[in-house]
mmCIF file of C-alpha atoms in Angstrom:
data_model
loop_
_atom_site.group_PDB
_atom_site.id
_atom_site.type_symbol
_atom_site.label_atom_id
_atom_site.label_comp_id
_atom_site.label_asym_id
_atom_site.label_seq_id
_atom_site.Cartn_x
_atom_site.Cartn_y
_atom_site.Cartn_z
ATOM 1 C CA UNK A 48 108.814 143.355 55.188
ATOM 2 C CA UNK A 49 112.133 142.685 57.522
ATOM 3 C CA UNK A 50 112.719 146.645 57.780
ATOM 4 C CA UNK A 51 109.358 147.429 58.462
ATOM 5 C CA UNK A 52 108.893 144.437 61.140
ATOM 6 C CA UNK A 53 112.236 145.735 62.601
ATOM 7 C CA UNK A 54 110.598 149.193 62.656
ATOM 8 C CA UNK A 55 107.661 147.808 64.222
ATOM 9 C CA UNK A 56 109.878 146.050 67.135
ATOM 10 C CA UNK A 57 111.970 149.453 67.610
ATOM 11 C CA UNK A 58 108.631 151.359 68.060
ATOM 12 C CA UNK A 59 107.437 148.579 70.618
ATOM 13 C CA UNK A 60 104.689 146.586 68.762
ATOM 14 C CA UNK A 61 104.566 143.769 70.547
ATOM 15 C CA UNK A 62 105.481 140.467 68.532
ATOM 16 C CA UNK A 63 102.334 138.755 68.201
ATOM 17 C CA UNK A 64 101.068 142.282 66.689
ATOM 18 C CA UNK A 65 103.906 142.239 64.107
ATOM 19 C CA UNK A 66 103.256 138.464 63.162
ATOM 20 C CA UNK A 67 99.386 139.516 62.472
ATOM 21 C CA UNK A 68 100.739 142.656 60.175
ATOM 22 C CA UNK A 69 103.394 140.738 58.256
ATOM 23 C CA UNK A 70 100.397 137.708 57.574
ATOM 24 C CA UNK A 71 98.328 140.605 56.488
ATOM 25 C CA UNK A 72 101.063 141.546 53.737
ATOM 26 C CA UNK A 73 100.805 137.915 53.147
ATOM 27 C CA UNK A 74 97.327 137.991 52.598
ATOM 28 C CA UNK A 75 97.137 141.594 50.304
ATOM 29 C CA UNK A 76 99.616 140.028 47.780
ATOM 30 C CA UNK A 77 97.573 136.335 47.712
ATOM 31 C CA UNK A 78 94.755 138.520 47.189
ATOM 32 C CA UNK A 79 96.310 140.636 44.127
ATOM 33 C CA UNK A 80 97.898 137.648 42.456
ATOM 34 C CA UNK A 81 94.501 136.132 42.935
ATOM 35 C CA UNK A 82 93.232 138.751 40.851
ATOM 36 C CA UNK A 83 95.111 138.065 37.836
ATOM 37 C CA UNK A 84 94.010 134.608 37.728
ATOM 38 C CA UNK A 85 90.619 135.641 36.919
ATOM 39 C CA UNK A 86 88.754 135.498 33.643
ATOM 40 C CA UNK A 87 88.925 139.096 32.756
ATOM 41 C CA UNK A 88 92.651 139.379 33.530
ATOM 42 C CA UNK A 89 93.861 136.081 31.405
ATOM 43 C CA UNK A 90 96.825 135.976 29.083
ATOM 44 C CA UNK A 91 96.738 132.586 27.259
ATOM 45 C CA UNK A 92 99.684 131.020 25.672
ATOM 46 C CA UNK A 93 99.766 129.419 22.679
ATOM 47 C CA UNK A 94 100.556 125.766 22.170
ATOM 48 C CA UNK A 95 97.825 124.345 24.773
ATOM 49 C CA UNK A 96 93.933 124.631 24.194
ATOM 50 C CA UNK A 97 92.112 127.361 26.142
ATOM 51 C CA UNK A 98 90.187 125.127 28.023
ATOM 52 C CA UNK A 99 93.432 123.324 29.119
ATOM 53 C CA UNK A 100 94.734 126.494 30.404
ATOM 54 C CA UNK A 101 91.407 127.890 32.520
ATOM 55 C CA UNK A 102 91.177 124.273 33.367
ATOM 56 C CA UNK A 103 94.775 125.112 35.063
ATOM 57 C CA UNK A 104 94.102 128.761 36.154
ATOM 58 C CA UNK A 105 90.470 127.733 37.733
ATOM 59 C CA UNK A 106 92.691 125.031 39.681
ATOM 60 C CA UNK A 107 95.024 127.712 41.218
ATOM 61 C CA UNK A 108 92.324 130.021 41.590
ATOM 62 C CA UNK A 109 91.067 127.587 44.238
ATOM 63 C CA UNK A 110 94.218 127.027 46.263
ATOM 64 C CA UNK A 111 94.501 131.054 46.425
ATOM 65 C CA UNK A 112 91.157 130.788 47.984
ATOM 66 C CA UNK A 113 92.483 128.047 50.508
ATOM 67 C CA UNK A 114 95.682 130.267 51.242
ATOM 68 C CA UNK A 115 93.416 133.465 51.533
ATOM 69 C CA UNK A 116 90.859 132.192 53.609
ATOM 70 C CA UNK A 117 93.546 130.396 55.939
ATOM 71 C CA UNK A 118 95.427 133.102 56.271
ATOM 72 C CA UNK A 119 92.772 135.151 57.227
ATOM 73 C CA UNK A 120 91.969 133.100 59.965
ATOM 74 C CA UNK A 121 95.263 132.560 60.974
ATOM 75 C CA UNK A 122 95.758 136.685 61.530
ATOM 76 C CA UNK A 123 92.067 136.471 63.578
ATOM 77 C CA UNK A 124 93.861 133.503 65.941
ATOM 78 C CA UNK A 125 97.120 135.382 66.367
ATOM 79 C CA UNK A 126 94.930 138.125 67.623
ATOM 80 C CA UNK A 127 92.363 136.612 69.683
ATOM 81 C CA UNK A 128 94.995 134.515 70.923
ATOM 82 C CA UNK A 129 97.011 137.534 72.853
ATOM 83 C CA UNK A 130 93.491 139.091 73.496
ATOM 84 C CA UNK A 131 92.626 135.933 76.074
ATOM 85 C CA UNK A 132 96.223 135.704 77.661
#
């Protein structure tokens, strides 16, 4: 992400631009790791119950959801931000 943010700066994106980019990174790999969390994609170890274990999973599929949705409006701000300077 440094390398391509340094890229970025060389080609004369301004900063606020780059911030947005590198939260919308951010936001792709929430959004993938949020995918694995979901029923279909669950790999249960043994030694706790199932239900102890989606009980867990369902838990951090929620704060993905907080992190995803905040980010997203946190990319919109950084934006809109510039936009009414």
């Amino acid at each position: 992400m440094q390398q391509q943010a340094a890229a970025w700066k060389q080609a004369g994106v301004p900063d606020h631009e780059i911030a947005a980019r590198n939260f919308e990174a951010v936001l792709a790999s929430a959004k993938q790791a949020r995918q694995m969390l979901l029923p279909q994609h669950r790999i249960y170890e043994a030694g706790t119950s199932k239900e102890e274990q989606d009980a867990l999973m369902d838990k951090a599929l929620a704060s993905y959801d907080q992190v995803i949705e905040q980010l997203s409006v946190l990319i919109q701000r950084t934006r809109i931000h510039v936009v009414e300077e």
